[in-house]
C-alpha cells in the first residue's frame, strides 16, 4: 500500500490481517515514502524498496527492522528482482541503469540502455533480464554477451 498509506500489510492465506510495517510517510526507520516493491530473500527476510527515500530496507517477517541500504546511489529505484543466492538487481529509472548488489555492496551496474528508463525487472532461468521501459511501454531483453552460448542455448 505504497502510493497512499506508506505501509506494508501482511495477511494470512485466508485474508486475515496479521500485521503492518510502516503507515507513516517519512524517512526514519519504520517510515516509508512510496514503498514500491517487496521481495522475500533466501533468509525469509522482507526486502522493501522505498522509492522516494532511495533506499532498500530489510525486515523480519514479524516486523523487526534488520538493516537498510541507503548508500547505493539510486536516482529513482523502480523495481527489483532477486536470485536464489540473494543477488539483487535494482532498476533505476532516473539513472537509466540497473544496479547489481550482493552482500550489501554494488558489484556491477548495467547502463547503455539507449535512453531507456527501466521500471520493473524479471530474470529468467538462463540469466536474461527483462526490463519494461515505462514511458515507451516496451520490454527490453538484456543478455550478457556469451551467456546463452555457454549454456548451450544458441546465439542471442
PDB file of C-alpha atoms in Angstrom:
ATOM      1  CA  UNK A   1       0.000   0.000   0.000  1.00  0.00           C
ATOM      2  CA  UNK A   2       2.768   2.342  -1.036  1.00  0.00           C
ATOM      3  CA  UNK A   3       1.371   5.237  -3.012  1.00  0.00           C
ATOM      4  CA  UNK A   4      -1.246   6.224  -0.444  1.00  0.00           C
ATOM      5  CA  UNK A   5      -0.518   4.826   3.008  1.00  0.00           C
ATOM      6  CA  UNK A   6       3.260   4.163   3.057  1.00  0.00           C
ATOM      7  CA  UNK A   7       2.870   0.712   4.559  1.00  0.00           C
ATOM      8  CA  UNK A   8       3.408  -2.991   4.054  1.00  0.00           C
ATOM      9  CA  UNK A   9       0.431  -5.124   5.099  1.00  0.00           C
ATOM     10  CA  UNK A  10       0.629  -8.825   5.968  1.00  0.00           C
ATOM     11  CA  UNK A  11      -2.345 -11.181   5.738  1.00  0.00           C
ATOM     12  CA  UNK A  12      -2.622 -14.933   6.187  1.00  0.00           C
ATOM     13  CA  UNK A  13      -3.716 -17.249   3.360  1.00  0.00           C
ATOM     14  CA  UNK A  14      -7.371 -16.727   4.331  1.00  0.00           C
ATOM     15  CA  UNK A  15      -7.139 -12.929   4.184  1.00  0.00           C
ATOM     16  CA  UNK A  16      -6.971 -12.333   7.942  1.00  0.00           C
ATOM     17  CA  UNK A  17      -4.906  -9.239   8.805  1.00  0.00           C
ATOM     18  CA  UNK A  18      -1.726 -10.163  10.696  1.00  0.00           C
ATOM     19  CA  UNK A  19       0.426  -7.039  10.915  1.00  0.00           C
ATOM     20  CA  UNK A  20       1.647  -3.811   9.331  1.00  0.00           C
ATOM     21  CA  UNK A  21       5.091  -2.283   8.822  1.00  0.00           C
ATOM     22  CA  UNK A  22       5.144   1.489   8.364  1.00  0.00           C
ATOM     23  CA  UNK A  23       1.990   3.512   7.907  1.00  0.00           C
ATOM     24  CA  UNK A  24       3.605   6.933   8.264  1.00  0.00           C
ATOM     25  CA  UNK A  25       5.199   8.789   5.371  1.00  0.00           C
ATOM     26  CA  UNK A  26       8.763   9.765   6.258  1.00  0.00           C
ATOM     27  CA  UNK A  27      12.415   8.831   6.130  1.00  0.00           C
ATOM     28  CA  UNK A  28      13.007   7.350   9.596  1.00  0.00           C
ATOM     29  CA  UNK A  29      13.250   3.609  10.248  1.00  0.00           C
ATOM     30  CA  UNK A  30       9.695   2.255  10.128  1.00  0.00           C
ATOM     31  CA  UNK A  31       8.521   5.050   7.850  1.00  0.00           C
ATOM     32  CA  UNK A  32       8.361   4.901   4.068  1.00  0.00           C
ATOM     33  CA  UNK A  33       7.854   7.256   1.164  1.00  0.00           C
ATOM     34  CA  UNK A  34       6.412   5.093  -1.606  1.00  0.00           C
ATOM     35  CA  UNK A  35       7.356   1.535  -0.694  1.00  0.00           C
ATOM     36  CA  UNK A  36       7.326   0.384  -4.290  1.00  0.00           C
ATOM     37  CA  UNK A  37       8.333  -3.262  -4.270  1.00  0.00           C
ATOM     38  CA  UNK A  38       8.684  -6.109  -1.754  1.00  0.00           C
ATOM     39  CA  UNK A  39      10.614  -9.373  -2.111  1.00  0.00           C
ATOM     40  CA  UNK A  40      11.478 -12.235   0.223  1.00  0.00           C
ATOM     41  CA  UNK A  41      15.126 -13.339   0.235  1.00  0.00           C
ATOM     42  CA  UNK A  42      16.591 -16.770   0.960  1.00  0.00           C
ATOM     43  CA  UNK A  43      16.632 -15.998   4.697  1.00  0.00           C
ATOM     44  CA  UNK A  44      12.860 -15.245   4.618  1.00  0.00           C
ATOM     45  CA  UNK A  45      13.545 -11.553   5.207  1.00  0.00           C
ATOM     46  CA  UNK A  46      11.322  -8.905   3.649  1.00  0.00           C
ATOM     47  CA  UNK A  47      13.318  -6.734   1.269  1.00  0.00           C
ATOM     48  CA  UNK A  48      11.444  -3.459   0.812  1.00  0.00           C
ATOM     49  CA  UNK A  49      12.279  -0.894  -1.843  1.00  0.00           C
ATOM     50  CA  UNK A  50      11.496   2.605  -0.515  1.00  0.00           C
ATOM     51  CA  UNK A  51      11.425   4.585  -3.742  1.00  0.00           C
ATOM     52  CA  UNK A  52      11.387   8.287  -2.780  1.00  0.00           C
ATOM     53  CA  UNK A  53      13.834   7.724   0.089  1.00  0.00           C
ATOM     54  CA  UNK A  54      16.163   5.949  -2.394  1.00  0.00           C
ATOM     55  CA  UNK A  55      16.829   3.040  -0.069  1.00  0.00           C
ATOM     56  CA  UNK A  56      16.201  -0.647   0.487  1.00  0.00           C
ATOM     57  CA  UNK A  57      15.264  -1.941   3.925  1.00  0.00           C
ATOM     58  CA  UNK A  58      15.350  -5.466   5.342  1.00  0.00           C
ATOM     59  CA  UNK A  59      12.803  -6.645   7.922  1.00  0.00           C
ATOM     60  CA  UNK A  60      11.921  -9.924   9.595  1.00  0.00           C
ATOM     61  CA  UNK A  61       8.513 -11.297   8.699  1.00  0.00           C
ATOM     62  CA  UNK A  62       7.323 -10.482  12.218  1.00  0.00           C
ATOM     63  CA  UNK A  63       8.138  -6.780  11.732  1.00  0.00           C
ATOM     64  CA  UNK A  64      11.608  -6.278  13.209  1.00  0.00           C
ATOM     65  CA  UNK A  65      13.987  -3.958  11.369  1.00  0.00           C
ATOM     66  CA  UNK A  66      17.284  -5.603  10.330  1.00  0.00           C
ATOM     67  CA  UNK A  67      19.225  -3.146   8.153  1.00  0.00           C
ATOM     68  CA  UNK A  68      18.980  -0.729   5.252  1.00  0.00           C
ATOM     69  CA  UNK A  69      20.934   0.221   2.165  1.00  0.00           C
ATOM     70  CA  UNK A  70      20.746   3.970   1.667  1.00  0.00           C
ATOM     71  CA  UNK A  71      24.158   4.479   0.077  1.00  0.00           C
ATOM     72  CA  UNK A  72      23.806   2.681  -3.242  1.00  0.00           C
ATOM     73  CA  UNK A  73      23.415   5.865  -5.307  1.00  0.00           C
ATOM     74  CA  UNK A  74      19.976   5.383  -6.801  1.00  0.00           C
ATOM     75  CA  UNK A  75      18.208   8.147  -8.702  1.00  0.00           C
ATOM     76  CA  UNK A  76      14.732   6.612  -8.763  1.00  0.00           C
ATOM     77  CA  UNK A  77      14.585   2.943  -7.756  1.00  0.00           C
ATOM     78  CA  UNK A  78      11.625   1.418  -9.513  1.00  0.00           C
ATOM     79  CA  UNK A  79      11.744  -2.355  -9.472  1.00  0.00           C
ATOM     80  CA  UNK A  80      13.915  -5.195  -8.391  1.00  0.00           C
ATOM     81  CA  UNK A  81      14.435  -8.921  -8.680  1.00  0.00           C
ATOM     82  CA  UNK A  82      16.371 -11.365  -6.550  1.00  0.00           C
ATOM     83  CA  UNK A  83      18.323 -14.505  -7.418  1.00  0.00           C
ATOM     84  CA  UNK A  84      18.434 -17.614  -5.186  1.00  0.00           C
ATOM     85  CA  UNK A  85      21.887 -16.513  -3.909  1.00  0.00           C
ATOM     86  CA  UNK A  86      20.392 -13.145  -2.809  1.00  0.00           C
ATOM     87  CA  UNK A  87      21.977 -11.127  -5.604  1.00  0.00           C
ATOM     88  CA  UNK A  88      19.575  -8.232  -6.139  1.00  0.00           C
ATOM     89  CA  UNK A  89      19.047  -6.368  -9.419  1.00  0.00           C
ATOM     90  CA  UNK A  90      17.621  -2.865  -8.846  1.00  0.00           C
ATOM     91  CA  UNK A  91      16.276  -0.784 -11.714  1.00  0.00           C
ATOM     92  CA  UNK A  92      16.978   2.955 -11.562  1.00  0.00           C
ATOM     93  CA  UNK A  93      14.690   4.771 -13.966  1.00  0.00           C
ATOM     94  CA  UNK A  94      16.290   8.210 -13.436  1.00  0.00           C
ATOM     95  CA  UNK A  95      19.803   6.760 -13.649  1.00  0.00           C
ATOM     96  CA  UNK A  96      18.825   4.741 -16.735  1.00  0.00           C
ATOM     97  CA  UNK A  97      20.625   1.765 -15.280  1.00  0.00           C
ATOM     98  CA  UNK A  98      20.374  -1.440 -13.293  1.00  0.00           C
ATOM     99  CA  UNK A  99      22.462  -1.891 -10.132  1.00  0.00           C
ATOM    100  CA  UNK A 100      23.579  -5.386  -9.142  1.00  0.00           C
ATOM    101  CA  UNK A 101      24.021  -5.812  -5.385  1.00  0.00           C
ATOM    102  CA  UNK A 102      25.495  -8.749  -3.487  1.00  0.00           C
ATOM    103  CA  UNK A 103      26.479  -8.970   0.188  1.00  0.00           C
ATOM    104  CA  UNK A 104      25.476  -5.335   0.845  1.00  0.00           C
ATOM    105  CA  UNK A 105      27.683  -3.958  -1.961  1.00  0.00           C
ATOM    106  CA  UNK A 106      27.058  -2.776  -5.501  1.00  0.00           C
ATOM    107  CA  UNK A 107      29.119  -5.233  -7.524  1.00  0.00           C
ATOM    108  CA  UNK A 108      28.160  -4.109 -11.028  1.00  0.00           C
ATOM    109  CA  UNK A 109      25.867  -1.837 -12.996  1.00  0.00           C
ATOM    110  CA  UNK A 110      24.261  -2.135 -16.391  1.00  0.00           C
ATOM    111  CA  UNK A 111      24.000   1.068 -18.381  1.00  0.00           C
ATOM    112  CA  UNK A 112      23.904   1.882 -22.066  1.00  0.00           C
ATOM    113  CA  UNK A 113      20.182   1.214 -22.256  1.00  0.00           C
ATOM    114  CA  UNK A 114      19.688   3.608 -25.186  1.00  0.00           C
ATOM    115  CA  UNK A 115      17.727   6.163 -23.185  1.00  0.00           C
ATOM    116  CA  UNK A 116      15.505   3.554 -21.561  1.00  0.00           C
ATOM    117  CA  UNK A 117      14.030   4.296 -18.136  1.00  0.00           C
ATOM    118  CA  UNK A 118      13.877   0.793 -16.628  1.00  0.00           C
ATOM    119  CA  UNK A 119      10.933   0.277 -14.313  1.00  0.00           C
ATOM    120  CA  UNK A 120      10.208  -3.364 -13.449  1.00  0.00           C
ATOM    121  CA  UNK A 121      12.575  -6.273 -13.972  1.00  0.00           C
ATOM    122  CA  UNK A 122      12.406 -10.069 -14.200  1.00  0.00           C
ATOM    123  CA  UNK A 123      15.147 -12.650 -14.626  1.00  0.00           C
ATOM    124  CA  UNK A 124      14.645 -15.926 -16.479  1.00  0.00           C
ATOM    125  CA  UNK A 125      16.450 -19.214 -15.645  1.00  0.00           C
ATOM    126  CA  UNK A 126      19.151 -18.544 -18.261  1.00  0.00           C
ATOM    127  CA  UNK A 127      20.028 -15.218 -16.594  1.00  0.00           C
ATOM    128  CA  UNK A 128      18.453 -12.977 -19.235  1.00  0.00           C
ATOM    129  CA  UNK A 129      16.904  -9.797 -17.844  1.00  0.00           C
ATOM    130  CA  UNK A 130      13.538  -8.453 -18.965  1.00  0.00           C
ATOM    131  CA  UNK A 131      13.017  -4.776 -18.210  1.00  0.00           C
ATOM    132  CA  UNK A 132       9.991  -2.680 -19.027  1.00  0.00           C
ATOM    133  CA  UNK A 133      10.628   0.849 -20.215  1.00  0.00           C
ATOM    134  CA  UNK A 134       7.644   2.649 -18.741  1.00  0.00           C
ATOM    135  CA  UNK A 135       7.491   5.819 -20.883  1.00  0.00           C
ATOM    136  CA  UNK A 136       7.796   3.882 -24.152  1.00  0.00           C
ATOM    137  CA  UNK A 137       5.719   0.902 -22.965  1.00  0.00           C
ATOM    138  CA  UNK A 138       8.118  -1.691 -24.280  1.00  0.00           C
ATOM    139  CA  UNK A 139      10.005  -4.612 -22.764  1.00  0.00           C
ATOM    140  CA  UNK A 140      13.722  -4.979 -23.405  1.00  0.00           C
ATOM    141  CA  UNK A 141      15.613  -8.225 -23.087  1.00  0.00           C
ATOM    142  CA  UNK A 142      19.170  -7.878 -21.804  1.00  0.00           C
ATOM    143  CA  UNK A 143      21.584 -10.783 -22.203  1.00  0.00           C
ATOM    144  CA  UNK A 144      25.201 -10.837 -21.065  1.00  0.00           C
ATOM    145  CA  UNK A 145      27.352 -11.410 -24.130  1.00  0.00           C
ATOM    146  CA  UNK A 146      28.298 -15.088 -24.311  1.00  0.00           C
ATOM    147  CA  UNK A 147      25.840 -16.120 -21.564  1.00  0.00           C
ATOM    148  CA  UNK A 148      23.425 -18.060 -23.746  1.00  0.00           C
ATOM    149  CA  UNK A 149      26.119 -19.751 -25.825  1.00  0.00           C
ATOM    150  CA  UNK A 150      27.785 -21.107 -22.691  1.00  0.00           C
ATOM    151  CA  UNK A 151      24.505 -22.708 -21.622  1.00  0.00           C
ATOM    152  CA  UNK A 152      24.068 -24.398 -24.984  1.00  0.00           C
ATOM    153  CA  UNK A 153      21.053 -22.299 -25.895  1.00  0.00           C
ATOM    154  CA  UNK A 154      22.461 -20.980 -29.160  1.00  0.00           C
ATOM    155  CA  UNK A 155      23.249 -17.394 -30.109  1.00  0.00           C
ATOM    156  CA  UNK A 156      21.132 -14.485 -28.790  1.00  0.00           C
TER     157      UNK A 156
END
